[in-house]
Amino acid sequence: MKIFHNTHHAEHAGRQEMFRGRLVDCHEVPMRLQHVLDELSKRPVGTLVQPAADLPLDAALRRVHSADYLDFLAHAWRDWVALDPANAAVDALPSVWPLAARHGFRTDVPPLNFAARLGQYAFDSGTPLTAGSWAAAREGAACALAASHAVLGGDHFAMALTRPPGHHAGPNYMGGYCFINNAAVAAQALHDGGLQRVAVLDVDYHHGNGTQTIFYERSDVFTASIHGDPRTEYPFFLGHADERGAGAGEGFNLNLPLPRGTGFEVWWATLQTAMQAVSDFAPQALVVPLGLDTFEGDPISGFKLRSADYLQVSRAIAQLGLPTVLTFEGGYAVAEVGVNTVNVLEGLRG
């Protein structure tokens, strides 16, 4: 198994985020990925590699994100510091947002003020933008693209081991610690590589609102997600069971929300439902946004999976028999995330 490692990930290291009404130290930190690397050194279940430098990355990014959003990300830190040189010592967090057009707020006239543009492209105040955010996110997308190319080339499993995560990032917005949607980049690359049907099975505690939005009106990418009930859990405004797709995508989106406190037995039964739906779609490849924040000790989540459960989960996913790309998503019990991730990889091997 090839594990594409984002060597630029630590360049994104947020200082603080807005969490439940107050500024706190960031939950999404470089040590998350370092713990995975440390565990892989003890249990080497794959080969750590880096994405090739000549990947068609810009074209791949434009397949899932709008050009204006990508341009904003590429220049955001420069524009932030241009407001005030002292900004170089603090992260950028949005403080104002336009509501939907039905409320009378307009987004068709691009604002010149950086704070307004940051709010236009963000849906929360918990995703700090730092000097290295673009470099880290861009290289993470390269890992996802490379993992897809590996699967297209004959590998049965490949992983994008990267941060920041990605599944909350939408066509033209960031949030939930995410800037570029790595799972969407991977799924689109598999499709562009000649596969007619690709499935996404998101097992993160939080609904992958960005991935759903990107593919919501398409029938060639089936999206399924098991996550905390959005009536009480982030990201709140998407992830309900009645969201089944629209237009050509009607029936090709499956949300399986569960209440906070759900244990493994119920979660496992729900996984069987999701996998049956994936099988019924008959995809030629699978993308798994791998969130480990379903772990019982996660500080910002609420399911009760234990470390040993991840072996069983990945063995079940492997039994689908599909070429599979995994993207590293949430998991904020930092000390345990390495063990849990490598347990998944070991389970894939059988």
XYZ file of C-alpha atoms in Angstrom:
350
model
C 0.000 0.000 0.000
C 1.298 3.439 -0.932
C 0.829 6.110 1.715
C 1.319 9.531 0.189
C 2.759 11.728 2.903
C 2.303 15.503 2.925
C 5.714 16.758 4.007
C 4.389 20.354 4.011
C 1.533 19.693 6.451
C 3.235 21.282 9.473
C 3.419 24.618 7.641
C -0.251 24.914 8.556
C -0.222 25.319 12.326
C -3.067 27.432 13.596
C -2.685 29.214 16.900
C -6.334 29.596 17.966
C -9.844 28.840 16.755
C -13.259 30.038 17.818
C -14.869 27.065 19.589
C -18.244 27.308 21.298
C -18.024 31.043 21.777
C -14.424 31.451 22.881
C -10.933 31.425 21.457
C -9.149 28.179 22.304
C -5.985 26.433 21.193
C -6.515 24.662 17.887
C -7.698 21.070 17.963
C -6.352 20.402 14.455
C -2.579 20.395 15.053
C 0.540 19.018 13.316
C 1.017 16.387 16.030
C -2.055 14.576 14.718
C -0.165 13.431 11.675
C 3.113 12.993 13.517
C 1.505 10.400 15.787
C 0.461 8.447 12.690
C 4.014 8.556 11.364
C 5.341 7.433 14.746
C 2.956 4.474 14.795
C 3.830 3.569 11.212
C 7.476 3.388 12.255
C 6.467 0.737 14.813
C 4.017 -1.074 12.525
C 5.014 -0.459 8.913
C 1.886 -1.416 6.994
C 2.682 0.480 3.813
C 5.288 2.460 1.945
C 5.580 6.177 2.672
C 6.016 8.096 -0.575
C 5.595 11.656 -1.790
C 3.481 12.782 -4.736
C 5.322 13.423 -7.972
C 6.144 17.038 -8.722
C 4.651 16.933 -12.213
C 1.074 15.994 -11.290
C -1.626 18.028 -13.120
C -2.638 19.487 -9.787
C -4.004 22.870 -10.844
C -6.372 21.246 -13.320
C -7.481 18.734 -10.684
C -8.232 21.496 -8.181
C -10.322 23.389 -10.716
C -12.413 20.259 -11.285
C -13.871 20.532 -7.763
C -13.324 24.154 -6.640
C -14.149 27.473 -8.256
C -11.335 29.511 -9.795
C -12.096 32.593 -7.667
C -11.939 30.567 -4.447
C -8.623 28.975 -5.386
C -7.227 32.382 -6.285
C -8.362 33.723 -2.912
C -6.601 30.901 -1.050
C -3.410 31.328 -3.039
C -3.123 35.011 -2.117
C -4.986 35.195 1.186
C -1.981 35.356 3.508
C -0.295 38.034 1.413
C -3.490 40.090 1.475
C -3.915 39.569 5.216
C -0.428 40.846 5.995
C -0.885 43.726 3.535
C -3.684 45.041 5.760
C -1.223 45.469 8.606
C 2.332 44.071 8.896
C 1.523 43.111 12.499
C -0.917 40.543 11.105
C 2.046 38.332 10.290
C 2.077 37.343 13.961
C -1.592 36.289 14.141
C -3.837 33.956 12.165
C -6.679 35.194 10.007
C -10.171 34.305 11.230
C -13.373 35.583 9.614
C -15.624 37.932 11.548
C -18.398 38.791 9.078
C -20.405 36.608 6.673
C -23.013 37.166 3.961
C -26.215 35.247 4.546
C -28.072 33.538 1.715
C -29.308 35.767 -1.102
C -32.906 35.383 0.100
C -31.971 37.560 3.075
C -30.884 40.363 0.772
C -27.122 39.891 1.056
C -25.259 40.055 -2.253
C -22.187 38.061 -3.245
C -22.200 38.914 -6.939
C -20.101 42.049 -6.316
C -16.724 40.898 -4.944
C -15.756 42.969 -1.900
C -12.373 44.681 -1.854
C -11.959 44.495 1.904
C -10.005 41.395 2.916
C -12.107 40.726 6.022
C -15.233 40.668 3.864
C -13.632 38.360 1.302
C -12.468 36.007 4.044
C -16.033 35.836 5.334
C -17.416 35.284 1.842
C -15.259 32.167 1.427
C -15.653 30.750 4.966
C -18.601 29.266 6.820
C -17.172 29.275 10.349
C -14.668 31.054 12.567
C -12.895 27.876 13.616
C -10.615 27.496 10.603
C -7.562 29.693 11.073
C -5.750 30.690 7.922
C -1.990 30.823 8.472
C 1.125 31.642 6.479
C 1.476 28.021 5.406
C -2.167 27.037 4.939
C -2.160 27.214 1.148
C 1.105 25.298 0.763
C -0.083 22.571 3.138
C -3.545 22.285 1.606
C -2.201 22.264 -1.943
C 0.306 19.514 -1.181
C -2.412 17.542 0.573
C -4.501 17.675 -2.586
C -1.457 16.450 -4.488
C -1.346 13.453 -2.132
C -5.012 12.702 -2.854
C -4.450 13.040 -6.586
C -1.387 10.794 -6.440
C -3.293 8.185 -4.426
C -5.999 8.136 -7.100
C -3.416 7.718 -9.822
C -1.887 4.820 -7.883
C -5.282 3.089 -7.720
C -5.911 3.773 -11.402
C -2.505 2.220 -12.033
C -3.424 -1.035 -10.322
C -2.864 -0.555 -6.581
C -5.805 -1.879 -4.579
C -5.401 0.606 -1.703
C -3.674 3.970 -1.418
C -3.848 6.668 1.231
C -3.408 10.428 1.324
C -1.884 11.015 4.758
C -2.282 14.738 4.996
C -3.526 17.680 6.949
C -5.335 20.022 7.030
C -8.309 17.725 6.394
C -10.684 18.354 3.531
C -14.228 16.991 3.551
C -15.883 20.191 4.863
C -14.461 22.336 2.037
C -17.034 23.056 -0.637
C -16.821 24.316 -4.206
C -16.106 27.859 -3.047
C -15.760 27.835 0.721
C -13.556 26.665 3.563
C -14.518 25.590 7.066
C -14.264 22.772 9.575
C -10.448 23.028 9.454
C -10.650 22.304 5.681
C -9.503 24.314 2.659
C -9.282 21.839 -0.250
C -11.588 18.836 -0.432
C -9.107 15.980 -0.801
C -11.797 13.294 -1.019
C -13.515 15.170 -3.841
C -10.200 15.648 -5.646
C -9.623 11.891 -5.378
C -13.123 10.919 -6.528
C -13.045 13.317 -9.457
C -9.588 12.093 -10.491
C -10.799 8.493 -10.477
C -13.704 9.498 -12.686
C -11.484 11.525 -15.006
C -9.175 8.519 -15.186
C -11.883 6.536 -16.918
C -14.098 5.128 -14.160
C -17.789 5.701 -14.781
C -18.986 5.154 -11.203
C -17.170 6.167 -8.021
C -18.498 5.945 -4.463
C -17.540 8.016 -1.423
C -18.069 6.472 2.036
C -17.446 9.093 4.720
C -16.931 7.680 8.222
C -15.905 10.901 9.972
C -17.969 11.927 13.012
C -18.894 15.167 11.267
C -20.896 15.229 8.062
C -18.830 15.858 4.929
C -20.929 18.811 3.826
C -18.394 19.937 1.237
C -18.221 16.562 -0.489
C -22.001 16.276 -0.537
C -22.347 19.729 -2.089
C -19.752 19.112 -4.784
C -21.443 15.934 -6.039
C -25.069 16.600 -5.030
C -26.451 16.927 -8.550
C -24.453 14.072 -10.083
C -25.269 10.419 -10.622
C -21.721 9.249 -11.382
C -20.446 9.780 -7.823
C -22.480 8.186 -5.019
C -21.906 9.752 -1.592
C -22.731 8.076 1.729
C -21.993 9.434 5.177
C -22.364 8.154 8.755
C -22.146 11.056 11.166
C -23.483 12.849 14.206
C -27.022 14.197 13.926
C -26.739 17.714 12.461
C -29.520 18.936 14.742
C -26.929 18.855 17.543
C -23.572 18.294 15.814
C -21.325 20.345 13.532
C -21.666 21.376 10.689
C -25.383 21.648 11.629
C -26.811 22.919 8.351
C -26.315 19.827 6.164
C -26.327 16.088 6.761
C -30.005 15.306 7.322
C -31.429 12.004 6.143
C -33.828 13.641 3.684
C -30.949 15.083 1.614
C -30.859 12.515 -1.169
C -29.409 14.498 -4.067
C -31.006 16.793 -6.630
C -31.615 16.751 -10.366
C -29.541 14.040 -11.983
C -28.161 13.266 -8.530
C -31.522 12.422 -6.945
C -31.058 9.205 -4.984
C -27.266 9.269 -5.140
C -26.626 10.846 -1.728
C -27.208 8.895 1.489
C -26.976 10.467 4.942
C -27.144 8.246 8.022
C -27.111 10.580 11.037
C -26.800 9.066 14.515
C -27.255 10.588 17.979
C -24.367 11.644 20.161
C -23.336 8.776 22.402
C -23.868 6.064 19.765
C -21.805 2.964 20.529
C -20.110 0.563 18.172
C -22.950 -1.947 17.850
C -25.369 0.608 16.399
C -22.639 2.332 14.407
C -21.592 -1.032 12.942
C -25.147 -1.844 11.873
C -25.337 1.559 10.203
C -22.087 0.853 8.381
C -23.679 -2.289 6.938
C -26.524 -0.154 5.581
C -24.063 2.270 4.017
C -21.971 -0.497 2.473
C -25.043 -2.184 1.025
C -25.981 1.101 -0.630
C -22.456 1.393 -2.009
C -22.635 -2.160 -3.357
C -26.034 -1.495 -4.947
C -24.495 1.454 -6.801
C -21.871 -0.954 -8.218
C -18.963 1.482 -8.219
C -15.630 0.769 -9.846
C -13.694 2.444 -7.025
C -14.222 3.805 -3.538
C -13.010 6.892 -1.670
C -13.085 6.795 2.136
C -12.773 10.112 3.983
C -11.224 8.525 7.057
C -12.228 10.405 10.171
C -11.020 8.900 13.449
C -13.030 11.330 15.569
C -15.579 8.538 16.095
C -13.169 7.365 18.818
C -14.599 7.286 22.353
C -11.943 9.692 23.665
C -12.286 12.392 21.032
C -12.599 15.814 22.711
C -15.020 17.399 20.215
C -17.086 14.418 19.069
C -19.540 11.957 20.578
C -19.410 8.364 19.289
C -17.971 5.481 21.305
C -15.730 3.449 18.991
C -12.628 1.885 20.515
C -9.234 1.352 18.941
C -9.840 -2.331 18.209
C -13.069 -1.481 16.394
C -11.148 0.182 13.566
C -9.636 -3.159 12.586
C -13.131 -4.574 12.138
C -14.311 -1.494 10.235
C -11.537 -1.599 7.678
C -11.816 -5.370 7.224
C -15.459 -4.823 6.303
C -14.553 -2.049 3.858
C -11.922 -4.301 2.293
C -14.580 -6.964 1.735
C -16.314 -4.629 -0.703
C -13.490 -5.652 -3.026
C -13.104 -2.169 -4.481
C -9.937 -0.255 -5.360
C -9.911 2.292 -2.549
C -8.396 5.690 -1.792
C -8.394 6.869 1.819
C -8.022 10.511 2.812
C -6.991 11.438 6.354
C -9.716 13.573 7.920
C -10.690 14.244 11.552
C -9.498 12.721 14.807
C -8.588 15.005 17.690
C -7.694 12.573 20.446
C -4.187 13.332 19.304
C -2.288 10.716 21.277
C -4.510 7.866 20.024
C -5.002 8.909 16.412
C -1.831 7.133 15.297
C -2.880 3.761 16.722
C -6.389 4.108 15.320
C -5.188 5.064 11.844
C -2.690 2.224 11.598
C -5.347 -0.185 12.883
C -7.425 0.804 9.850
C -4.517 0.183 7.521
C -3.769 -3.178 9.118
C -7.401 -4.198 8.744
C -7.311 -3.430 5.028
C -4.475 -5.913 4.632
C -6.681 -8.660 6.079
